[in-house]
GROMACS .gro file of C-alpha atoms in nm:
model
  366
    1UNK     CA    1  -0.947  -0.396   1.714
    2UNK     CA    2  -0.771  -0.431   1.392
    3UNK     CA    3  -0.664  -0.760   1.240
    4UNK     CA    4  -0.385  -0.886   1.046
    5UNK     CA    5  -0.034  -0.818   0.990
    6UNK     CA    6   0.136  -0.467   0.942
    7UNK     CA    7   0.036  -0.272   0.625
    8UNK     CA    8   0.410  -0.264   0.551
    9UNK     CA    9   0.389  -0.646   0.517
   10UNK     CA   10   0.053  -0.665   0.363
   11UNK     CA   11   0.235  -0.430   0.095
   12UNK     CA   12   0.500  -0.582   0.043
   13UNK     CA   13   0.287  -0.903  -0.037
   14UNK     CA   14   0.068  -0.787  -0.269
   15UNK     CA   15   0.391  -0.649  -0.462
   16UNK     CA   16   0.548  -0.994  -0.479
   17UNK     CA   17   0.227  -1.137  -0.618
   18UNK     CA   18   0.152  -0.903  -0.878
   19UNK     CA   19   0.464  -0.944  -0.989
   20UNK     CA   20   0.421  -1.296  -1.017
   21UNK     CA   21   0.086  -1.233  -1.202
   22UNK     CA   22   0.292  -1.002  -1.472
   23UNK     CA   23   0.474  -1.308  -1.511
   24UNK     CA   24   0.189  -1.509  -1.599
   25UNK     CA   25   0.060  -1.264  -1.876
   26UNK     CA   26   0.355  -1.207  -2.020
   27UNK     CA   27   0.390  -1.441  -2.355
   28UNK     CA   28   0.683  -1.765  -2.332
   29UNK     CA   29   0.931  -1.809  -2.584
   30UNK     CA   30   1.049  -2.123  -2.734
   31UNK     CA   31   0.873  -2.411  -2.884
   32UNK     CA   32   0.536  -2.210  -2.860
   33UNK     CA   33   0.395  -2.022  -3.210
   34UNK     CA   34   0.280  -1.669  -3.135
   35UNK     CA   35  -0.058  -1.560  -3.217
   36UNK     CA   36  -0.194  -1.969  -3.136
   37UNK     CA   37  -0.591  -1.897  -3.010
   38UNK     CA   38  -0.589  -2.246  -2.801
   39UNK     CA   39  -0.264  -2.146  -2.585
   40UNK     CA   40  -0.408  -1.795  -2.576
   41UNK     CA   41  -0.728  -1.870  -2.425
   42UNK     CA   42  -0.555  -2.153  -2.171
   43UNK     CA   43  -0.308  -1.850  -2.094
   44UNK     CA   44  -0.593  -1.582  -2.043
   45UNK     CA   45  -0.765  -1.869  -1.798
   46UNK     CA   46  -0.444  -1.962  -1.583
   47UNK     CA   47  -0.414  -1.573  -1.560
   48UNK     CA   48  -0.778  -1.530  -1.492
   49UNK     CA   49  -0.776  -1.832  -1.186
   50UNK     CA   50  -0.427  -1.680  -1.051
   51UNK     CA   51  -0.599  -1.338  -1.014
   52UNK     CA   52  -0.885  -1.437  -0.807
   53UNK     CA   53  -0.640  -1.679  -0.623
   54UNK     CA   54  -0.431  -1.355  -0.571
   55UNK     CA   55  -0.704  -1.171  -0.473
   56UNK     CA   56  -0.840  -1.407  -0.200
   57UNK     CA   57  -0.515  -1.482  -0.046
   58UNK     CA   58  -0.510  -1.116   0.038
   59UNK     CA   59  -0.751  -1.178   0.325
   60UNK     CA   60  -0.833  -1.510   0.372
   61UNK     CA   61  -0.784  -1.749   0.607
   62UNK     CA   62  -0.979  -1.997   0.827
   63UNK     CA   63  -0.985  -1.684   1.141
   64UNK     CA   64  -1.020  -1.381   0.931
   65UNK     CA   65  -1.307  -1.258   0.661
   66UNK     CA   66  -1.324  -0.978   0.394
   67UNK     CA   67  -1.331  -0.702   0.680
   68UNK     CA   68  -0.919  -0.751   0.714
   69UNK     CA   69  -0.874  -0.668   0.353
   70UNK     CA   70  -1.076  -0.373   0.422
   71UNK     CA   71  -0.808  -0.316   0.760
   72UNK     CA   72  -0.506  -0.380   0.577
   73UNK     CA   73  -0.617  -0.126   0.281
   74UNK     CA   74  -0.679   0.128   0.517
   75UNK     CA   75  -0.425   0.114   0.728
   76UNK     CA   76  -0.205   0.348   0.555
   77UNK     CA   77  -0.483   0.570   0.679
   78UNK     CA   78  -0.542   0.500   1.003
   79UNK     CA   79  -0.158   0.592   1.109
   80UNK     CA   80  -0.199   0.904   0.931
   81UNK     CA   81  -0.540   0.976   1.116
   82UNK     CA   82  -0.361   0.830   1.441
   83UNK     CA   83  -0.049   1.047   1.421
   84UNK     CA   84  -0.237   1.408   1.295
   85UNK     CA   85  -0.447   1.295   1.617
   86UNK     CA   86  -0.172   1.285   1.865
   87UNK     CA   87   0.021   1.595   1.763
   88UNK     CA   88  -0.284   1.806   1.696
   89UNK     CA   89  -0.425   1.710   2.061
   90UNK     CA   90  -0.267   1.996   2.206
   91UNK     CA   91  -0.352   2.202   1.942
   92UNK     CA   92  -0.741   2.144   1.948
   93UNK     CA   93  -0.722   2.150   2.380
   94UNK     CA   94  -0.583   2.532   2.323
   95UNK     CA   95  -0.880   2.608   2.061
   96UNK     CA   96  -1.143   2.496   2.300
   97UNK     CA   97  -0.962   2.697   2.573
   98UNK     CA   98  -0.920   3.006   2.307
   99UNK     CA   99  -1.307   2.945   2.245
  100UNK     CA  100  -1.422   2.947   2.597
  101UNK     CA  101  -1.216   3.211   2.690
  102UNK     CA  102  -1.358   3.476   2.409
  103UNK     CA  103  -1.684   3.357   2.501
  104UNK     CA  104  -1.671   3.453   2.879
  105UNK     CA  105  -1.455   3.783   2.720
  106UNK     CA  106  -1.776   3.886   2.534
  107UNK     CA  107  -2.038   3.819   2.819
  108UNK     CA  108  -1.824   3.995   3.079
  109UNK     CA  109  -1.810   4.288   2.846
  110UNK     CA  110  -2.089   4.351   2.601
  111UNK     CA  111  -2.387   4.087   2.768
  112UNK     CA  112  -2.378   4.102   3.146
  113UNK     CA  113  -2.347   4.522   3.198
  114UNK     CA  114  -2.688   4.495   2.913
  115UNK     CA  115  -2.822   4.257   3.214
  116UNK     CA  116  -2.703   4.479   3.516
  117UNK     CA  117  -2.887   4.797   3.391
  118UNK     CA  118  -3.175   4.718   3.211
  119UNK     CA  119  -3.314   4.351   3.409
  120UNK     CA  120  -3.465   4.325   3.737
  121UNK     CA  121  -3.292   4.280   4.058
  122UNK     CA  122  -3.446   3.891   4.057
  123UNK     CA  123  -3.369   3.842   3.730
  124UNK     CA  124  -3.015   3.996   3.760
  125UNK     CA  125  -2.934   3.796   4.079
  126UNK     CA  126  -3.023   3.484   3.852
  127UNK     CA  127  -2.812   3.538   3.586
  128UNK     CA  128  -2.524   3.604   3.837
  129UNK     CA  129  -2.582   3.282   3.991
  130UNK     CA  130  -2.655   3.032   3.769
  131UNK     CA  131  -2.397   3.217   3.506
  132UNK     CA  132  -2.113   3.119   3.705
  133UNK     CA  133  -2.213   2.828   3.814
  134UNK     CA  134  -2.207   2.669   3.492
  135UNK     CA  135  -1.846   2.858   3.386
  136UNK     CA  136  -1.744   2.658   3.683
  137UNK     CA  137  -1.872   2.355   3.629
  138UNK     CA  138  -1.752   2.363   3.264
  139UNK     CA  139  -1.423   2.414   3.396
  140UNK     CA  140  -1.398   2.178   3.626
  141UNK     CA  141  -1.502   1.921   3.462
  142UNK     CA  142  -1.294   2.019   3.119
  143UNK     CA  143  -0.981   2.057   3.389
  144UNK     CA  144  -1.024   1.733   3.547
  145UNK     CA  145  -1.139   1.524   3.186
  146UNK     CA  146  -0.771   1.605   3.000
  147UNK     CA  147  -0.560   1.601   3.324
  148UNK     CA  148  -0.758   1.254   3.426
  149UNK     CA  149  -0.596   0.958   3.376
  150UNK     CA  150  -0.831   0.697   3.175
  151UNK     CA  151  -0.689   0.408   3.334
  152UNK     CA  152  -0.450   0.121   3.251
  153UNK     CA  153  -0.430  -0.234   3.309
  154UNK     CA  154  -0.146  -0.323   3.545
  155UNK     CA  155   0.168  -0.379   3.395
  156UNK     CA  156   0.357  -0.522   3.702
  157UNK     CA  157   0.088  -0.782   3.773
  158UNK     CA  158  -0.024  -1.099   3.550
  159UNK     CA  159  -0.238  -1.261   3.742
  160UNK     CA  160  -0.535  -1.023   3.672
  161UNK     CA  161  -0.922  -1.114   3.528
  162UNK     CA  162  -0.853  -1.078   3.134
  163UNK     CA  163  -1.080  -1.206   2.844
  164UNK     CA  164  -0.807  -1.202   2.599
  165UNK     CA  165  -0.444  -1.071   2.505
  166UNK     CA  166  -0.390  -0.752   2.341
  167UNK     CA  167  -0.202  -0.810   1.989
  168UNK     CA  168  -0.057  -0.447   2.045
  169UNK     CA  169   0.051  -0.448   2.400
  170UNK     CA  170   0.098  -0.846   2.465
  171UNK     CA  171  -0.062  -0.806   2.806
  172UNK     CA  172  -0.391  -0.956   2.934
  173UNK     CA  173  -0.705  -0.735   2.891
  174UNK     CA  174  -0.958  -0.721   3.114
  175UNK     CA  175  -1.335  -0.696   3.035
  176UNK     CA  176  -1.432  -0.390   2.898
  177UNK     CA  177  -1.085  -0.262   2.774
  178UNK     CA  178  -0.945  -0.198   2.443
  179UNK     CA  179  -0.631  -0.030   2.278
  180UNK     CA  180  -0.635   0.305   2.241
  181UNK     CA  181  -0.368   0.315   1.843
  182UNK     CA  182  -0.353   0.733   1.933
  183UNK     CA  183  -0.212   0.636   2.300
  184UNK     CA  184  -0.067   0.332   2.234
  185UNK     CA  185  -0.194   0.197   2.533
  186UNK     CA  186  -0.486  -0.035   2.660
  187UNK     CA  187  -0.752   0.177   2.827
  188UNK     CA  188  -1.029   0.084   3.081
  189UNK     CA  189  -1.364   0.074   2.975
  190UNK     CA  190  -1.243   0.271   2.680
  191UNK     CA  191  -1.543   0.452   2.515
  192UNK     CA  192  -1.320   0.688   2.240
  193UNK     CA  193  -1.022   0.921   2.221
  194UNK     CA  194  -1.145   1.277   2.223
  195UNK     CA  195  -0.906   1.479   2.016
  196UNK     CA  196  -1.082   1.787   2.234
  197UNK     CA  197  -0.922   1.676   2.522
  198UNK     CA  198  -0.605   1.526   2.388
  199UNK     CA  199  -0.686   1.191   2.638
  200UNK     CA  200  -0.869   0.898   2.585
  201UNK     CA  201  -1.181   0.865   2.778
  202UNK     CA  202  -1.162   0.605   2.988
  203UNK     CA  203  -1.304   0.431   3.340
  204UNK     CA  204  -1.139   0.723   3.552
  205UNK     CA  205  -1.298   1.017   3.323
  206UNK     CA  206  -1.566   0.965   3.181
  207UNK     CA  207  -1.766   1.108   3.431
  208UNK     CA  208  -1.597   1.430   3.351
  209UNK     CA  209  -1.613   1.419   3.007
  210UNK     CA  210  -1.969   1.383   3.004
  211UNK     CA  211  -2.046   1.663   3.202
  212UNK     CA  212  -1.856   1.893   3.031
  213UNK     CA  213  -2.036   1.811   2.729
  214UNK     CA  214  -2.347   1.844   2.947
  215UNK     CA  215  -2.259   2.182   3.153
  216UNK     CA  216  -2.077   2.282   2.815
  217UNK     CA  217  -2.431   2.232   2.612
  218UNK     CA  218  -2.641   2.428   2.909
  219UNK     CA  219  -2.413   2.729   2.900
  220UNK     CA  220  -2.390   2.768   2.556
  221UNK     CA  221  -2.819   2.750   2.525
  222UNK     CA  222  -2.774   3.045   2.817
  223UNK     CA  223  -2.552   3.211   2.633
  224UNK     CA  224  -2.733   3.182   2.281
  225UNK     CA  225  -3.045   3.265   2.452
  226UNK     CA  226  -2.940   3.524   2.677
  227UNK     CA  227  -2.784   3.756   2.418
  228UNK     CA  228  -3.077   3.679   2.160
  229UNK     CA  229  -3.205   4.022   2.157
  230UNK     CA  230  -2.853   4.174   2.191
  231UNK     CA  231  -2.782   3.961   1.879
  232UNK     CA  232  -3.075   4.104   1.675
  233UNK     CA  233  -3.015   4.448   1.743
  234UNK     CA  234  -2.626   4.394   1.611
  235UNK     CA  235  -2.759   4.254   1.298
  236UNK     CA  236  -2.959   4.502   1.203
  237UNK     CA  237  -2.694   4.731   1.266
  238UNK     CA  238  -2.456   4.554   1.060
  239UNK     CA  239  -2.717   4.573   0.772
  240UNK     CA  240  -2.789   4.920   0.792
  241UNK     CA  241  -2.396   4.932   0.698
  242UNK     CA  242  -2.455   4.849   0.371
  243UNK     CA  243  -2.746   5.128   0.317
  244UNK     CA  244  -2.628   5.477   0.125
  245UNK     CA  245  -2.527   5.658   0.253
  246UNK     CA  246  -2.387   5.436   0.593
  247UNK     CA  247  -2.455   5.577   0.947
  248UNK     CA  248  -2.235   5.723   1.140
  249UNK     CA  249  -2.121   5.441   1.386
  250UNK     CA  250  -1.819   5.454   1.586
  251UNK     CA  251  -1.542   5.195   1.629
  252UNK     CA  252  -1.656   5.050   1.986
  253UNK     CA  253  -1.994   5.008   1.876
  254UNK     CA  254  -1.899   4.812   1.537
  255UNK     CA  255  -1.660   4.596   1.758
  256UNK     CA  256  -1.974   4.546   1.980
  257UNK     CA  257  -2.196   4.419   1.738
  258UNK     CA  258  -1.926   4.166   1.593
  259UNK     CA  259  -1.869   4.013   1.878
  260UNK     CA  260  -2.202   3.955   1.971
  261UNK     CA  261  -2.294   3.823   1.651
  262UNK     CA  262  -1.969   3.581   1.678
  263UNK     CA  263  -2.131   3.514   2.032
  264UNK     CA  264  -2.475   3.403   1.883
  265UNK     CA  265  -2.314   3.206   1.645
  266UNK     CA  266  -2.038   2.975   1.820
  267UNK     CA  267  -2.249   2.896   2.106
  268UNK     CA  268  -2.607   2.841   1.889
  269UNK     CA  269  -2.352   2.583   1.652
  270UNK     CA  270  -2.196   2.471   1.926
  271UNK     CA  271  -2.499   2.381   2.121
  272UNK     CA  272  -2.668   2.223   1.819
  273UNK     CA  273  -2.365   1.977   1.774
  274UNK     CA  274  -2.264   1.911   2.157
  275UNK     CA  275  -2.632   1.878   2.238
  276UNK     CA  276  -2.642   1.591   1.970
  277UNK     CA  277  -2.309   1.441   2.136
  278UNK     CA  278  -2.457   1.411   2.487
  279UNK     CA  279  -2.786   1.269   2.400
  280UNK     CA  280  -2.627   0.971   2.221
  281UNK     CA  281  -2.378   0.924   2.553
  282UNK     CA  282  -2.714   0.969   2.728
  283UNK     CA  283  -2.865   0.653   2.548
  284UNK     CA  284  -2.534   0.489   2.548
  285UNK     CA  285  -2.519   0.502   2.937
  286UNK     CA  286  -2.869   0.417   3.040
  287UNK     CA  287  -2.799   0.106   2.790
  288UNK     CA  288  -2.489   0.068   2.980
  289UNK     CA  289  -2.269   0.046   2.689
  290UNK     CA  290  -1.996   0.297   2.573
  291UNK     CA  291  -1.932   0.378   2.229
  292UNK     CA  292  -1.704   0.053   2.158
  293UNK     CA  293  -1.932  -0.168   2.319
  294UNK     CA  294  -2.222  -0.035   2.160
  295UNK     CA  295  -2.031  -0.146   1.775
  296UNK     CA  296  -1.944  -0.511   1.931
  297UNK     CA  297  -2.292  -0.544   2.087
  298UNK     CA  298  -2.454  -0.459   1.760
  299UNK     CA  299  -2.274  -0.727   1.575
  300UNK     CA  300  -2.303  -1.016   1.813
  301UNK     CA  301  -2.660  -0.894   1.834
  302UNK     CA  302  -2.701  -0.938   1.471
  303UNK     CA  303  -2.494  -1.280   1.497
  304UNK     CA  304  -2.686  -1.412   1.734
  305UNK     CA  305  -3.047  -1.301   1.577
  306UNK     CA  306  -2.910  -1.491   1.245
  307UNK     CA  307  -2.881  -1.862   1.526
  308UNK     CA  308  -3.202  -1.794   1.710
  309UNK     CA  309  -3.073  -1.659   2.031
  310UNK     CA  310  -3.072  -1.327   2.213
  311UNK     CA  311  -2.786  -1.115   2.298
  312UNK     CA  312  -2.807  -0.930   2.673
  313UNK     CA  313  -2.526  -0.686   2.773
  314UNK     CA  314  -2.372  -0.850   3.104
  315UNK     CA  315  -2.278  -0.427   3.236
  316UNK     CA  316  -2.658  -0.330   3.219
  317UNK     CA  317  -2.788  -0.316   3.566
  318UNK     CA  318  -3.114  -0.110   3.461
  319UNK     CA  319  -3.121   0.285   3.399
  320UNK     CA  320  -3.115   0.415   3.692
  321UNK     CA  321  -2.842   0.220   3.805
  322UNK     CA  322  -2.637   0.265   3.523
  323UNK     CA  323  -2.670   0.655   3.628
  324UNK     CA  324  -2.573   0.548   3.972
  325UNK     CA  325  -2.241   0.373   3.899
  326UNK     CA  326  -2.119   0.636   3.619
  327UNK     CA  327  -2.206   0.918   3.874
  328UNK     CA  328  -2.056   0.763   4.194
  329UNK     CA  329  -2.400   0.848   4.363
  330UNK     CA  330  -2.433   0.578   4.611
  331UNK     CA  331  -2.698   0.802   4.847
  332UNK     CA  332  -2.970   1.073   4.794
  333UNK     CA  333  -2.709   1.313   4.878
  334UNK     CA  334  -2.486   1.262   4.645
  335UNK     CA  335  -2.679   1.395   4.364
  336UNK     CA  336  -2.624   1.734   4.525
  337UNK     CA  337  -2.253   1.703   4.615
  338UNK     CA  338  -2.121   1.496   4.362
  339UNK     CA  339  -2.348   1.640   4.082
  340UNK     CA  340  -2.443   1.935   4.094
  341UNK     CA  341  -2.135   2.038   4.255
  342UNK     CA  342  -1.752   1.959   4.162
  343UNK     CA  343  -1.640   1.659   4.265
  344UNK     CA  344  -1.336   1.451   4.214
  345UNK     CA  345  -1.492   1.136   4.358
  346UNK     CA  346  -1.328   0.799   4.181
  347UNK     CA  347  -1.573   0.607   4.003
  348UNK     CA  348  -1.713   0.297   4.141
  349UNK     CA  349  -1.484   0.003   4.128
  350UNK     CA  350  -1.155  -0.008   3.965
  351UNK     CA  351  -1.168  -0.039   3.585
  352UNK     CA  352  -1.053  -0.429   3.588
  353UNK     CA  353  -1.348  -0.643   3.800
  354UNK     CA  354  -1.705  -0.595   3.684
  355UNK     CA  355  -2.046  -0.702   3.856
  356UNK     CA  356  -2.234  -0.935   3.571
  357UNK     CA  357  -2.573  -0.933   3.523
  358UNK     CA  358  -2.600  -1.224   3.334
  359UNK     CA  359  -2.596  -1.643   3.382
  360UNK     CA  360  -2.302  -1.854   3.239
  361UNK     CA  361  -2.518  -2.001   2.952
  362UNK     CA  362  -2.586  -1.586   2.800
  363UNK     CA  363  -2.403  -1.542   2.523
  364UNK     CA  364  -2.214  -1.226   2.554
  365UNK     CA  365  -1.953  -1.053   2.361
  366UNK     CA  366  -1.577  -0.935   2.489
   0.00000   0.00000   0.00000
C-alpha cells in the first residue's frame, strides 16, 4: 500500500519550497555591504538549516518515515508501470496464446509422427495419453485463471469484517485484501497482478493460476525432453550449413530443423523460469502466505524480533492443510477429481471471513 498524497501534490510542493530556498540564497539589497564574510557565513547557515528543513518536511510526519519519500519519488513511475500494465494485458494474454499454440503446431507436426513410427506401441500409447492430458490441463486452467474473477469486497454492504479502510477505494477491507493500482479495485486475498493473464490473482483464481504454472512447467520439461534427440539432430544439421561447400537440403527439411530448435529452446527457457515461479508459490502456500503477505510478514517479523516477541501467521493451519484449503480437497477423492482432473470447484470459504489460528494476545500483521 502506498502512502502519502498524490505525486502531483508532492510536486507541486517541493516546487514551492525550492523556490523559497532560491530566495534564501539569493543576496538582499539595502543597508547590507556586499562581499561582508560575517553576513555571508550567517546567510550560507540559514540556507544550510532551511535545506535540511526542506528536505525533511518532504516526508515527515509523526505516521509516516523515509519509505514515503521513497513512494512519492517513484510514483511518477508506478502510473507509468501501472498503465503500460493494463493496456499491454491483452497484448501479453495473446503472446502466451501465440506461444502455446506454435508449440502444440510443432509437436503435432515434426515430434509426434517421429514418436508414431519409430517408438513402441507402450511407449507411443504414453505419449498420447499423458501428452494431452497436460495440453488440457494447461488450458483449462489458463482459460479459467484470466476469465476468473479474483474477487471483490461487497460494495452494497457495510457491515462486513474489515481490518481497515482502503485510502483508494474508501470502503472497508477485509483481512487478507489489498488494492490492486492496475485494476483499481480491492482484491481478495490478493497475491499479485499477472500481466500473463491480464487479471489479478485473487481468492477465486488462484487455484488456477497455480496450476497452470504447474501443468505449464510439466509440459514444457515433456516437451524439452521429448524432442531432445530431434533437437540434436537439427543442430547438427544447421551446422553442417555453414561447411563448403553446403549440402543439399531441401526447404521442408530446413523449416523442420528450425522449428524444432525454436521448440527446444522456448520450452527448456520457459521451464527453467516457470519452474522457479511455482516453487516459490509452492513455499509461499505451505507457509500459507501469498506474495503480499509474505512482504508484510517479513517486516512485522523483523519488528517484532527488534521488541522480543515472535510473529505467527494467523492463515497457517499446517502444510498439508494449507494444500487442502487452496485445492478445495475436502476428501481422498478429491485429489483425483478436483486435481488431477479439471475442475471449477469454488475455493473454500468466501474471500471475506477467515478461520484464525492464533490467540488474541499474538501479534499479527493486517
Amino acid at each position: 500500500m502506498r502512502m502519502g498524497s498524490s505525486w502531483r501534490w508532492q510536486l507541486s510542493r517541493a516546487m514551492r519550497l525550492a523556490l523559497r530556498w532560491c530566495r534564501l540564497c539569493r543576496p538582499q539589497r539595502g543597508g547590507r555591504c556586499g562581499g561582508s564574510k560575517p553576513w555571508i557565513s550567517g546567510r550560507c547557515f540559514e540556507v544550510w538549516s532551511y535545506s535540511k528543513m526542506l528536505l525533511k518536511s518532504l516526508y515527515f510526519n509523526s505516521l509516516t518515515n523515509a519509505d514515503t519519500l521513497l513512494d512519492c519519488a517513484f510514483e511518477p513511475v508506478y502510473w507509468i508501470v501501472d498503465n503500460v500494465t493494463r493496456w499491454f494485458g491483452v497484448v501479453f494474454v495473446c503472446l502466451v496464446v501465440l506461444l502455446i499454440t506454435s508449440v502444440v503446431v510443432i509437436i503435432y507436426l515434426f515430434v509426434l509422427p517421429t514418436i508414431l513410427s519409430t517408438y513402441p506401441l507402450h511407449w507411443i500409447v504414453w505419449h498420447l495419453c499423458y501428452g494431452h492430458w497436460l495440453l488440457i490441463m494447461v488450458v483449462f486452467h489458463y482459460y479459467k485463471a484470466t476469465s476468473t474473477s479474483p474477487g471483490h469486497p461487497p460494495k452494497d454492504k457495510t457491515q462486513i469484517p474489515s481490518v481497515s479502510i482502503c485510502k483508494k477505494c474508501i470502503a472497508p477491507k477485509p483481512p487478507r485484501t489489498h488494492h490492486c493500482s492496475i485494476c483499481n479495485l480491492c482484491v481478495l486475498k490478493m497475491d499479485h497482478h499477472c500481466p500473463w493473464l491480464n487479471n489479478c490473482v485473487g481468492h477465486f483464481n488462484h487455484r488456477y493460476f497455480f496450476s497452470f504454472c504447474l501443468y505449464m512447467t510439466l509440459g514444457c520439461i515433456y516437451c524439452s525432453i521429448s524432442s531432445k534427440t530431434l533437437f540434436l539432430e537439427a543442430y547438427d544439421a544447421i551446422e553442417r550449413n555453414y561447411q563448403t561447400p553446403p549440402p543439399t537440403e531441401v526447404y521442408e527439411e530446413s523449416t523442420a530443423h528450425k522449428s524444432i530448435i525454436f521448440l527446444w529452446v522456448l520450452t527448456s527457457s520457459v521451464a527453467v523460469a516457470l519452474g522457479g515461479l511455482s516453487l516459490w508459490h509452492m513455499i509461499l502456500i505451505s507457509r500459507g502466505e501469498t506474495s503480499v503477505e509474505r512482504h508484510i510478514n517479513h517486516k512485522e517479523t523483523r519488528r517484532l524480533k527488534e521488541q522480543g516477541k515472535v510473529f505467527k501467521n494467523p492463515y497457517h493451519h499446517g502444510p498439508i492443510n494449507n494444500w487442502r484449503l487452496l485445492l478445495g480437497v475436502d476428501k481422498r477423492s478429491h485429489w483425483f477429481t478436483r486435481v488431477l482432473l479439471p475442475s471449477s470447484h469454488l475455493p473454500s470459504g468466501d474471500g471475506i471471513m477467515w478461520e484464525f489460528t492464533f490467540t488474541r494476545r499474538d501479534p499479527m500483521a493486517i
